[in-house]
PDB file of C-alpha atoms in Angstrom:
ATOM      1  CA  MET A  29     158.012  85.676 -23.348  1.00 56.00           C
ATOM      2  CA  ALA A  30     154.277  85.696 -23.053  1.00 50.00           C
ATOM      3  CA  ASN A  31     154.273  81.994 -22.318  1.00 55.00           C
ATOM      4  CA  HIS A  32     156.743  82.555 -19.553  1.00 54.00           C
ATOM      5  CA  VAL A  33     154.510  85.223 -17.918  1.00 51.00           C
ATOM      6  CA  SER A  34     151.447  83.015 -18.188  1.00 58.00           C
ATOM      7  CA  ALA A  35     153.244  80.136 -16.597  1.00 60.00           C
ATOM      8  CA  PHE A  36     154.471  82.331 -13.756  1.00 63.00           C
ATOM      9  CA  TYR A  37     150.972  83.709 -13.187  1.00 63.00           C
ATOM     10  CA  MET A  38     149.529  80.206 -13.086  1.00 66.00           C
ATOM     11  CA  LEU A  39     152.095  79.172 -10.488  1.00 68.00           C
ATOM     12  CA  TYR A  40     151.169  82.256  -8.399  1.00 65.00           C
ATOM     13  CA  LEU A  41     147.485  81.406  -8.559  1.00 63.00           C
ATOM     14  CA  ILE A  42     148.175  77.801  -7.642  1.00 64.00           C
ATOM     15  CA  TYR A  43     150.314  78.912  -4.668  1.00 59.00           C
ATOM     16  CA  THR A  44     147.653  81.332  -3.482  1.00 60.00           C
ATOM     17  CA  CYS A  45     144.871  78.777  -3.763  1.00 55.00           C
ATOM     18  CA  ALA A  46     146.941  76.226  -1.882  1.00 54.00           C
ATOM     19  CA  LEU A  47     147.466  78.613   0.996  1.00 54.00           C
ATOM     20  CA  THR A  48     143.781  79.444   1.308  1.00 52.00           C
ATOM     21  CA  ALA A  49     142.452  75.909   0.741  1.00 48.00           C
ATOM     22  CA  ASP A  50     141.256  73.743   3.670  1.00 47.00           C
ATOM     23  CA  VAL A  51     144.079  71.340   4.425  1.00 41.00           C
ATOM     24  CA  THR A  52     141.532  68.714   5.224  1.00 41.00           C
ATOM     25  CA  GLY A  53     139.510  69.291   2.009  1.00 46.00           C
ATOM     26  CA  ASP A  54     139.513  67.196  -1.122  1.00 47.00           C
ATOM     27  CA  MET A  55     142.666  67.996  -3.213  1.00 49.00           C
ATOM     28  CA  SER A  56     141.005  66.595  -6.295  1.00 51.00           C
ATOM     29  CA  SER A  57     138.948  69.743  -6.621  1.00 49.00           C
ATOM     30  CA  LEU A  58     142.167  71.743  -6.836  1.00 44.00           C
ATOM     31  CA  GLU A  59     143.470  69.464  -9.593  1.00 50.00           C
ATOM     32  CA  ALA A  60     140.228  69.744 -11.486  1.00 47.00           C
ATOM     33  CA  GLY A  61     140.377  73.517 -11.343  1.00 48.00           C
ATOM     34  CA  ARG A  62     143.864  73.503 -12.723  1.00 49.00           C
ATOM     35  CA  ARG A  63     142.746  71.497 -15.747  1.00 52.00           C
ATOM     36  CA  SER A  64     139.620  73.478 -16.404  1.00 49.00           C
ATOM     37  CA  GLY A  65     141.429  76.618 -17.583  1.00 48.00           C
ATOM     38  CA  ASP A  66     139.335  79.028 -15.355  1.00 47.00           C
ATOM     39  CA  GLN A  67     141.592  78.793 -12.327  1.00 45.00           C
ATOM     40  CA  ALA A  68     141.078  82.343 -11.146  1.00 43.00           C
ATOM     41  CA  ASP A  69     137.357  81.995 -10.664  1.00 45.00           C
ATOM     42  CA  GLU A  70     137.709  78.668  -8.822  1.00 44.00           C
ATOM     43  CA  CYS A  71     140.326  80.069  -6.517  1.00 46.00           C
ATOM     44  CA  VAL A  72     138.295  83.095  -5.605  1.00 45.00           C
ATOM     45  CA  TYR A  73     135.331  80.866  -4.808  1.00 46.00           C
ATOM     46  CA  LEU A  74     137.426  78.714  -2.453  1.00 48.00           C
ATOM     47  CA  THR A  75     138.826  81.656  -0.450  1.00 54.00           C
ATOM     48  CA  ASP A  76     137.002  82.309   2.991  1.00 63.00           C
ATOM     49  CA  GLY A  77     135.949  85.941   3.668  1.00 74.00           C
ATOM     50  CA  ILE A  78     136.300  87.977   6.889  1.00 85.00           C
ATOM     51  CA  PRO A  79     133.776  86.746   9.548  1.00 84.00           C
ATOM     52  CA  GLY A  80     130.780  89.057   9.910  1.00 85.00           C
ATOM     53  CA  PRO A  81     129.162  90.192  13.220  1.00 88.00           C
ATOM     54  CA  PRO A  82     126.995  87.658  15.115  1.00 88.00           C
ATOM     55  CA  GLY A  83     123.391  87.550  14.018  1.00 87.00           C
ATOM     56  CA  PRO A  84     120.429  88.117  16.413  1.00 89.00           C
ATOM     57  CA  GLN A  85     119.457  85.262  18.722  1.00 88.00           C
ATOM     58  CA  GLY A  86     116.863  83.039  17.225  1.00 86.00           C
ATOM     59  CA  PRO A  87     113.637  81.985  18.999  1.00 88.00           C
ATOM     60  CA  PHE A  88     113.685  79.115  21.463  1.00 85.00           C
ATOM     61  CA  GLY A  89     112.825  75.843  19.935  1.00 85.00           C
ATOM     62  CA  ASP A  90     110.168  73.457  21.215  1.00 85.00           C
ATOM     63  CA  HIS A  91     110.964  71.240  24.207  1.00 83.00           C
ATOM     64  CA  GLY A  92     112.230  67.951  23.091  1.00 84.00           C
ATOM     65  CA  PRO A  93     110.775  64.712  24.418  1.00 88.00           C
ATOM     66  CA  ALA A  94     111.987  63.400  27.785  1.00 85.00           C
ATOM     67  CA  GLY A  95     114.982  61.203  27.549  1.00 85.00           C
ATOM     68  CA  PRO A  96     114.998  57.614  28.767  1.00 89.00           C
ATOM     69  CA  ARG A  97     115.384  57.011  32.562  1.00 88.00           C
ATOM     70  CA  GLY A  98     118.940  56.552  33.528  1.00 85.00           C
ATOM     71  CA  MET A  99     120.273  53.602  35.440  1.00 87.00           C
ATOM     72  CA  ASP A 100     120.194  53.632  39.268  1.00 85.00           C
ATOM     73  CA  GLY A 101     123.353  54.900  40.831  1.00 84.00           C
ATOM     74  CA  LEU A 102     125.534  52.907  43.181  1.00 87.00           C
ATOM     75  CA  PRO A 103     124.666  53.001  46.946  1.00 86.00           C
ATOM     76  CA  GLY A 104     126.462  55.799  48.852  1.00 83.00           C
ATOM     77  CA  ARG A 105     128.759  55.294  51.806  1.00 85.00           C
ATOM     78  CA  ASP A 106     127.466  55.240  55.386  1.00 83.00           C
ATOM     79  CA  GLY A 107     127.278  58.688  56.990  1.00 79.00           C
ATOM     80  CA  TYR A 108     129.247  59.764  60.041  1.00 77.00           C
ATOM     81  CA  PRO A 109     127.594  59.100  63.489  1.00 74.00           C
ATOM     82  CA  GLY A 110     125.378  62.016  64.578  1.00 67.00           C
ATOM     83  CA  GLU A 111     125.385  63.740  67.987  1.00 66.00           C
ATOM     84  CA  ASN A 112     123.586  62.078  70.904  1.00 61.00           C
ATOM     85  CA  ARG A 113     120.341  64.072  71.262  1.00 61.00           C
ATOM     86  CA  THR A 114     118.438  61.598  73.432  1.00 60.00           C
ATOM     87  CA  GLY A 115     119.860  62.700  76.852  1.00 62.00           C
ATOM     88  CA  ILE A 116     118.834  65.791  78.860  1.00 71.00           C
ATOM     89  CA  GLY A 117     121.310  68.620  78.691  1.00 70.00           C
ATOM     90  CA  ALA A 118     122.870  70.360  81.683  1.00 77.00           C
ATOM     91  CA  LYS A 119     120.847  72.987  83.545  1.00 81.00           C
ATOM     92  CA  GLY A 120     121.533  76.462  82.290  1.00 82.00           C
ATOM     93  CA  GLU A 121     122.538  79.397  84.451  1.00 85.00           C
ATOM     94  CA  MET A 122     119.853  81.529  86.076  1.00 86.00           C
ATOM     95  CA  GLY A 123     119.054  84.657  84.173  1.00 84.00           C
ATOM     96  CA  SER A 124     119.323  88.128  85.627  1.00 85.00           C
ATOM     97  CA  PHE A 125     116.461  89.610  87.612  1.00 84.00           C
ATOM     98  CA  GLY A 126     114.048  91.749  85.698  1.00 84.00           C
ATOM     99  CA  LYS A 127     113.325  95.362  86.492  1.00 86.00           C
ATOM    100  CA  PRO A 128     110.662  96.054  89.156  1.00 86.00           C
ATOM    101  CA  GLY A 129     107.231  96.531  87.705  1.00 85.00           C
ATOM    102  CA  PRO A 130     105.225  99.703  88.191  1.00 89.00           C
ATOM    103  CA  MET A 131     103.417 100.229  91.478  1.00 86.00           C
ATOM    104  CA  GLY A 132      99.878  98.928  91.418  1.00 85.00           C
ATOM    105  CA  ILE A 133      96.773 100.860  92.282  1.00 89.00           C
ATOM    106  CA  THR A 134      96.058 101.141  96.009  1.00 87.00           C
ATOM    107  CA  GLY A 135      93.397  98.654  97.018  1.00 86.00           C
ATOM    108  CA  PRO A 136      90.353  99.454  99.119  1.00 89.00           C
ATOM    109  CA  ILE A 137      90.631  99.638 102.885  1.00 89.00           C
ATOM    110  CA  GLY A 138      90.027  96.239 104.422  1.00 86.00           C
ATOM    111  CA  VAL A 139      87.568  95.365 107.130  1.00 86.00           C
ATOM    112  CA  PRO A 140      89.048  95.909 110.625  1.00 88.00           C
ATOM    113  CA  GLY A 141      90.213  92.669 112.176  1.00 84.00           C
ATOM    114  CA  PRO A 142      89.167  91.391 115.586  1.00 87.00           C
ATOM    115  CA  ILE A 143      90.730  92.804 118.718  1.00 85.00           C
ATOM    116  CA  GLY A 144      93.831  90.844 119.619  1.00 81.00           C
ATOM    117  CA  PRO A 145      94.524  89.324 123.014  1.00 83.00           C
ATOM    118  CA  PRO A 146      96.051  91.545 125.699  1.00 82.00           C
ATOM    119  CA  GLY A 147      99.805  91.864 125.402  1.00 76.00           C
ATOM    120  CA  ARG A 148     102.294  90.951 128.060  1.00 76.00           C
ATOM    121  CA  GLU A 149     103.154  93.411 130.768  1.00 76.00           C
ATOM    122  CA  GLY A 150     105.797  95.794 129.506  1.00 73.00           C
ATOM    123  CA  LEU A 151     109.152  96.565 131.037  1.00 74.00           C
ATOM    124  CA  LYS A 152     109.365  98.961 133.923  1.00 70.00           C
ATOM    125  CA  GLY A 153     109.989 102.471 132.646  1.00 71.00           C
ATOM    126  CA  PRO A 154     112.435 104.974 134.107  1.00 75.00           C
ATOM    127  CA  ARG A 155     111.382 106.892 137.184  1.00 69.00           C
ATOM    128  CA  GLY A 156     109.856 110.236 136.329  1.00 67.00           C
ATOM    129  CA  GLN A 157     110.319 113.561 138.045  1.00 69.00           C
ATOM    130  CA  PRO A 158     107.986 114.185 140.986  1.00 64.00           C
ATOM    131  CA  GLY A 159     104.944 116.138 139.816  1.00 61.00           C
ATOM    132  CA  GLU A 160     103.427 119.141 141.510  1.00 63.00           C
ATOM    133  CA  ASN A 161     100.791 118.072 144.022  1.00 58.00           C
ATOM    134  CA  ILE A 162      97.732 120.159 143.090  1.00 57.00           C
ATOM    135  CA  SER A 163      94.505 119.341 144.842  1.00 54.00           C
ATOM    136  CA  TRP A 164      91.082 119.214 143.265  1.00 51.00           C
ATOM    137  CA  GLU A 165      90.000 122.245 145.330  1.00 55.00           C
ATOM    138  CA  GLU A 166      92.967 124.308 144.087  1.00 58.00           C
ATOM    139  CA  ARG A 167      92.009 123.626 140.474  1.00 56.00           C
ATOM    140  CA  ASN A 168      88.242 123.896 140.812  1.00 54.00           C
ATOM    141  CA  GLY A 169      87.752 126.042 143.890  1.00 55.00           C
ATOM    142  CA  ALA A 170      87.191 124.925 147.486  1.00 51.00           C
ATOM    143  CA  SER A 171      83.707 123.639 148.311  1.00 49.00           C
ATOM    144  CA  ASP A 172      84.079 124.245 152.049  1.00 52.00           C
ATOM    145  CA  ASN A 173      86.340 125.992 154.528  1.00 54.00           C
ATOM    146  CA  SER A 174      88.941 123.210 154.612  1.00 55.00           C
ATOM    147  CA  GLY A 175      92.473 124.158 153.651  1.00 58.00           C
ATOM    148  CA  ALA A 176      94.551 122.827 150.793  1.00 62.00           C
ATOM    149  CA  THR A 177      95.946 119.308 151.113  1.00 65.00           C
ATOM    150  CA  GLY A 178      99.527 119.304 152.324  1.00 66.00           C
ATOM    151  CA  LEU A 179     102.477 117.462 150.840  1.00 70.00           C
ATOM    152  CA  PRO A 180     102.963 113.806 151.864  1.00 73.00           C
ATOM    153  CA  GLY A 181     105.228 113.372 154.859  1.00 71.00           C
ATOM    154  CA  PRO A 182     108.398 111.287 154.889  1.00 78.00           C
ATOM    155  CA  ARG A 183     108.022 107.545 154.773  1.00 73.00           C
ATOM    156  CA  GLY A 184     108.094 105.906 158.186  1.00 74.00           C
ATOM    157  CA  GLU A 185     110.063 102.906 159.330  1.00 75.00           C
ATOM    158  CA  PRO A 186     108.399  99.491 158.841  1.00 72.00           C
ATOM    159  CA  GLY A 187     106.488  98.375 161.921  1.00 67.00           C
ATOM    160  CA  VAL A 188     106.604  95.060 163.716  1.00 61.00           C
ATOM    161  CA  ASP A 189     104.510  92.312 162.171  1.00 58.00           C
ATOM    162  CA  GLY A 190     101.149  92.303 163.907  1.00 54.00           C
ATOM    163  CA  ARG A 191      99.201  89.340 165.193  1.00 51.00           C
ATOM    164  CA  CYS A 192      95.492  88.852 165.468  1.00 49.00           C
ATOM    165  CA  ALA A 193      94.268  90.115 168.819  1.00 50.00           C
ATOM    166  CA  CYS A 194      91.392  87.674 168.924  1.00 54.00           C
ATOM    167  CA  SER A 195      91.612  84.233 170.422  1.00 48.00           C
ATOM    168  CA  GLU A 196      92.203  81.061 168.450  1.00 52.00           C
ATOM    169  CA  PRO A 197      89.050  79.850 166.688  1.00 49.00           C
ATOM    170  CA  ASP A 198      87.029  77.171 168.452  1.00 51.00           C
ATOM    171  CA  ASP A 199      84.626  74.766 166.832  1.00 50.00           C
ATOM    172  CA  HIS A 200      82.136  75.545 169.610  1.00 48.00           C
ATOM    173  CA  ASP A 201      82.467  79.354 169.263  1.00 53.00           C
ATOM    174  CA  THR A 202      79.718  81.139 167.392  1.00 52.00           C
ATOM    175  CA  PRO A 203      81.243  83.227 164.467  1.00 53.00           C
ATOM    176  CA  THR A 204      80.818  86.946 164.821  1.00 77.00           C
ATOM    177  CA  PHE A 205      80.556  89.546 162.063  1.00 86.00           C
ATOM    178  CA  SER A 206      83.668  91.287 160.708  1.00 92.00           C
ATOM    179  CA  ALA A 207      83.701  94.348 158.451  1.00 94.00           C
ATOM    180  CA  PHE A 208      85.713  97.503 157.769  1.00 95.00           C
ATOM    181  CA  SER A 209      85.407 100.625 155.580  1.00 95.00           C
ATOM    182  CA  VAL A 210      88.139 103.272 155.392  1.00 94.00           C
ATOM    183  CA  ALA A 211      89.166 106.279 153.267  1.00 92.00           C
ATOM    184  CA  ARG A 212      92.283 108.337 152.645  1.00 92.00           C
ATOM    185  CA  HIS A 213      91.975 112.132 152.719  1.00 89.00           C
ATOM    186  CA  SER A 214      95.551 112.836 151.537  1.00 86.00           C
ATOM    187  CA  SER A 215      97.167 112.084 148.215  1.00 84.00           C
ATOM    188  CA  LEU A 216      99.996 109.577 147.848  1.00 83.00           C
ATOM    189  CA  GLN A 217     102.839 109.210 145.326  1.00 82.00           C
ATOM    190  CA  SER A 218     105.128 106.171 145.315  1.00 81.00           C
ATOM    191  CA  THR A 219     108.727 107.128 144.460  1.00 80.00           C
ATOM    192  CA  ASP A 220     110.761 104.271 145.960  1.00 82.00           C
ATOM    193  CA  GLY A 221     109.180 100.921 145.058  1.00 85.00           C
ATOM    194  CA  VAL A 222     105.717  99.659 145.962  1.00 88.00           C
ATOM    195  CA  GLU A 223     104.132 101.175 149.065  1.00 88.00           C
ATOM    196  CA  VAL A 224     101.425  99.805 151.359  1.00 92.00           C
ATOM    197  CA  ILE A 225      98.535 102.281 151.495  1.00 92.00           C
ATOM    198  CA  THR A 226      97.608 103.511 154.956  1.00 92.00           C
ATOM    199  CA  TRP A 227      94.277 105.138 155.801  1.00 93.00           C
ATOM    200  CA  ASP A 228      93.509 108.275 157.803  1.00 91.00           C
ATOM    201  CA  HIS A 229      89.726 108.029 158.039  1.00 93.00           C
ATOM    202  CA  VAL A 230      87.691 105.068 159.361  1.00 94.00           C
ATOM    203  CA  PHE A 231      83.989 104.716 158.526  1.00 94.00           C
ATOM    204  CA  THR A 232      83.593 101.435 160.401  1.00 93.00           C
ATOM    205  CA  ASN A 233      85.829  98.688 161.814  1.00 93.00           C
ATOM    206  CA  ALA A 234      83.641  95.958 163.264  1.00 88.00           C
ATOM    207  CA  ASN A 235      85.571  93.527 165.456  1.00 84.00           C
ATOM    208  CA  GLY A 236      88.725  95.690 165.046  1.00 89.00           C
ATOM    209  CA  ASP A 237      90.327  93.388 162.492  1.00 92.00           C
ATOM    210  CA  PHE A 238      91.589  96.252 160.305  1.00 94.00           C
ATOM    211  CA  ASN A 239      94.584  98.410 161.341  1.00 95.00           C
ATOM    212  CA  PRO A 240      94.371 101.792 159.489  1.00 93.00           C
ATOM    213  CA  GLU A 241      97.904 102.797 160.562  1.00 93.00           C
ATOM    214  CA  THR A 242      99.467  99.795 158.822  1.00 93.00           C
ATOM    215  CA  GLY A 243      96.711  99.406 156.203  1.00 94.00           C
ATOM    216  CA  ILE A 244      96.477  95.657 156.910  1.00 95.00           C
ATOM    217  CA  PHE A 245      93.371  93.545 157.585  1.00 95.00           C
ATOM    218  CA  THR A 246      94.132  90.456 159.736  1.00 94.00           C
ATOM    219  CA  CYS A 247      91.510  87.699 159.658  1.00 93.00           C
ATOM    220  CA  CYS A 248      90.171  86.401 162.951  1.00 91.00           C
ATOM    221  CA  ILE A 249      87.060  84.724 161.526  1.00 91.00           C
ATOM    222  CA  PRO A 250      87.821  82.371 158.598  1.00 93.00           C
ATOM    223  CA  GLY A 251      85.351  82.443 155.753  1.00 92.00           C
ATOM    224  CA  TYR A 252      84.415  84.156 152.513  1.00 95.00           C
ATOM    225  CA  TYR A 253      85.029  87.915 152.377  1.00 95.00           C
ATOM    226  CA  SER A 254      84.123  90.592 149.852  1.00 95.00           C
ATOM    227  CA  PHE A 255      86.708  93.331 149.224  1.00 96.00           C
ATOM    228  CA  THR A 256      86.153  96.523 147.188  1.00 94.00           C
ATOM    229  CA  PHE A 257      88.437  99.487 146.514  1.00 93.00           C
ATOM    230  CA  HIS A 258      88.138 102.812 144.629  1.00 91.00           C
ATOM    231  CA  VAL A 259      91.036 105.098 143.639  1.00 88.00           C
ATOM    232  CA  GLN A 260      90.931 108.647 142.177  1.00 85.00           C
ATOM    233  CA  LYS A 261      93.451 109.857 139.549  1.00 80.00           C
ATOM    234  CA  THR A 262      94.062 113.588 139.502  1.00 69.00           C
ATOM    235  CA  SER A 263      96.852 114.665 137.139  1.00 63.00           C
ATOM    236  CA  SER A 264      97.705 113.942 133.521  1.00 54.00           C
ATOM    237  CA  SER A 265     101.291 113.306 134.641  1.00 53.00           C
ATOM    238  CA  GLU A 266     100.244 110.511 137.006  1.00 65.00           C
ATOM    239  CA  ASN A 267      99.352 106.889 136.410  1.00 78.00           C
ATOM    240  CA  THR A 268      97.397 105.057 139.068  1.00 83.00           C
ATOM    241  CA  MET A 269      97.807 101.351 139.799  1.00 86.00           C
ATOM    242  CA  VAL A 270      96.876  99.667 143.083  1.00 90.00           C
ATOM    243  CA  GLN A 271      97.148  95.964 143.884  1.00 91.00           C
ATOM    244  CA  LEU A 272      95.106  93.870 146.292  1.00 94.00           C
ATOM    245  CA  MET A 273      97.417  91.511 148.184  1.00 94.00           C
ATOM    246  CA  GLN A 274      96.733  88.381 150.278  1.00 94.00           C
ATOM    247  CA  ASN A 275      99.707  87.168 152.312  1.00 93.00           C
ATOM    248  CA  GLY A 276     102.065  88.738 149.763  1.00 90.00           C
ATOM    249  CA  ASP A 277     100.300  87.269 146.733  1.00 92.00           C
ATOM    250  CA  HIS A 278      98.772  89.531 144.084  1.00 90.00           C
ATOM    251  CA  VAL A 279      95.048  88.732 143.757  1.00 92.00           C
ATOM    252  CA  GLY A 280      93.581  91.824 142.049  1.00 90.00           C
ATOM    253  CA  SER A 281      94.426  95.239 140.562  1.00 88.00           C
ATOM    254  CA  ALA A 282      92.943  98.521 139.407  1.00 86.00           C
ATOM    255  CA  LEU A 283      94.704 100.629 136.781  1.00 80.00           C
ATOM    256  CA  GLU A 284      94.067 104.090 135.348  1.00 79.00           C
ATOM    257  CA  TYR A 285      96.454 105.285 132.656  1.00 74.00           C
ATOM    258  CA  GLY A 286      96.344 108.151 130.194  1.00 68.00           C
ATOM    259  CA  GLU A 287      97.392 111.754 129.679  1.00 63.00           C
ATOM    260  CA  VAL A 288      94.300 113.089 127.898  1.00 62.00           C
ATOM    261  CA  ASP A 289      91.831 113.051 130.781  1.00 61.00           C
ATOM    262  CA  ASP A 290      93.173 113.864 134.246  1.00 64.00           C
ATOM    263  CA  GLU A 291      90.165 113.289 136.506  1.00 72.00           C
ATOM    264  CA  ASP A 292      89.291 109.611 136.402  1.00 77.00           C
ATOM    265  CA  SER A 293      88.696 106.914 138.964  1.00 80.00           C
ATOM    266  CA  THR A 294      89.264 103.178 138.878  1.00 83.00           C
ATOM    267  CA  SER A 295      87.949 100.369 141.054  1.00 88.00           C
ATOM    268  CA  ASN A 296      87.745  96.617 141.482  1.00 91.00           C
ATOM    269  CA  SER A 297      86.103  94.058 143.789  1.00 92.00           C
ATOM    270  CA  VAL A 298      86.760  90.397 144.592  1.00 93.00           C
ATOM    271  CA  ILE A 299      85.426  87.645 146.882  1.00 94.00           C
ATOM    272  CA  LEU A 300      88.155  85.657 148.609  1.00 94.00           C
ATOM    273  CA  HIS A 301      88.317  82.781 151.042  1.00 94.00           C
ATOM    274  CA  VAL A 302      90.409  84.014 153.962  1.00 94.00           C
ATOM    275  CA  ASP A 303      91.861  81.690 156.579  1.00 93.00           C
ATOM    276  CA  TYR A 304      92.629  82.502 160.163  1.00 92.00           C
ATOM    277  CA  ASP A 305      95.539  84.941 160.537  1.00 91.00           C
ATOM    278  CA  ASP A 306      95.631  85.726 156.794  1.00 93.00           C
ATOM    279  CA  GLN A 307      96.473  89.328 155.954  1.00 95.00           C
ATOM    280  CA  ILE A 308      94.887  91.510 153.265  1.00 94.00           C
ATOM    281  CA  TRP A 309      96.100  94.957 152.154  1.00 95.00           C
ATOM    282  CA  LEU A 310      96.295  97.412 149.229  1.00 94.00           C
ATOM    283  CA  GLN A 311      99.605  98.611 147.875  1.00 92.00           C
ATOM    284  CA  LEU A 312     100.496 101.392 145.422  1.00 88.00           C
ATOM    285  CA  TYR A 313     102.643 100.355 142.477  1.00 85.00           C
ATOM    286  CA  ASP A 314     106.028 102.011 141.993  1.00 81.00           C
ATOM    287  CA  THR A 315     106.108 105.475 140.297  1.00 80.00           C
ATOM    288  CA  THR A 316     102.312 105.813 140.418  1.00 81.00           C
ATOM    289  CA  GLY A 317     100.057 107.898 142.651  1.00 79.00           C
ATOM    290  CA  PHE A 318      96.469 108.780 143.502  1.00 82.00           C
ATOM    291  CA  TYR A 319      94.445 111.677 144.892  1.00 78.00           C
ATOM    292  CA  GLY A 320      92.852 111.796 148.300  1.00 81.00           C
ATOM    293  CA  SER A 321      90.579 114.407 149.849  1.00 81.00           C
ATOM    294  CA  PRO A 322      87.918 114.724 152.586  1.00 86.00           C
ATOM    295  CA  HIS A 323      85.352 114.036 149.865  1.00 86.00           C
ATOM    296  CA  GLY A 324      86.261 110.358 150.105  1.00 84.00           C
ATOM    297  CA  TYR A 325      87.337 109.633 146.527  1.00 86.00           C
ATOM    298  CA  THR A 326      89.786 106.878 147.543  1.00 91.00           C
ATOM    299  CA  THR A 327      88.282 104.117 149.753  1.00 93.00           C
ATOM    300  CA  PHE A 328      88.762 100.464 150.807  1.00 95.00           C
ATOM    301  CA  HIS A 329      86.045  98.113 152.121  1.00 95.00           C
ATOM    302  CA  GLY A 330      85.794  94.500 153.230  1.00 95.00           C
ATOM    303  CA  TYR A 331      83.264  92.351 155.094  1.00 93.00           C
ATOM    304  CA  LEU A 332      82.518  88.748 155.959  1.00 93.00           C
ATOM    305  CA  GLN A 333      79.858  87.142 153.801  1.00 91.00           C
ATOM    306  CA  TYR A 334      79.916  83.585 155.092  1.00 89.00           C
ATOM    307  CA  ALA A 335      81.958  82.114 157.942  1.00 90.00           C
ATOM    308  CA  ASP A 336      83.525  78.657 157.764  1.00 85.00           C
TER     309      ASP A 336
END
């Protein structure tokens, strides 16, 4: 019975050792253990235990020597064609306008420029309301016993064109002297176009070539004449402009304009060559006026300087 138990125990040990042995190990060691008689100790030695926890990481080892250079690789395939960057691209769109910058500091006042040339004559303004005719004596007191200047009378009808009363010039005739000097004692305001100025006081009229009622000088002795005229302005609401005319042509002017000062005078003088039967006169421009008084502020003069 004991032999049977021992045999059974040996078979159990052999079966256990076979299960725990490495299948790839040397089976001769198992056979040798079976013959040695100490099978239990050999079997326990061959059995693997339960794996323990991982140990701590060891230090890094030294760098090994560089390995041999590998063989060159095969050439790669050709790349895809790149974009054409040599041409000039299309013009881009204009950007938006920036915000206005801050206002700069005001610069110093510049040097005044030169006076420009006179401008062209302006357009004719609308006709103003007739002003009150106030004489110099009424504003400043009469200097003598003469009365106040009356209002201008109505405009008369145009007269018949006059002719020179002297005879036709003759090469054998000796030229005589011709001169005139006149004044106007009454004021005049033009309200219906230009108006020829007539004269109510004659200082001198040598040879009778000047007609004070028509205001026209008619030449009987051709030659060079000197003409001078003076006009007085009296009111800040008036502008004074007179024109010297020769046969209907404008040859000279005198102008006084301004509302600040109301007692000014203006004048002009010219030397003209006047032919036989030429006519010379002064006319008042439309919507202007002047002042006349016995003091002789407004006058007209002309005389022969050299006969042809």
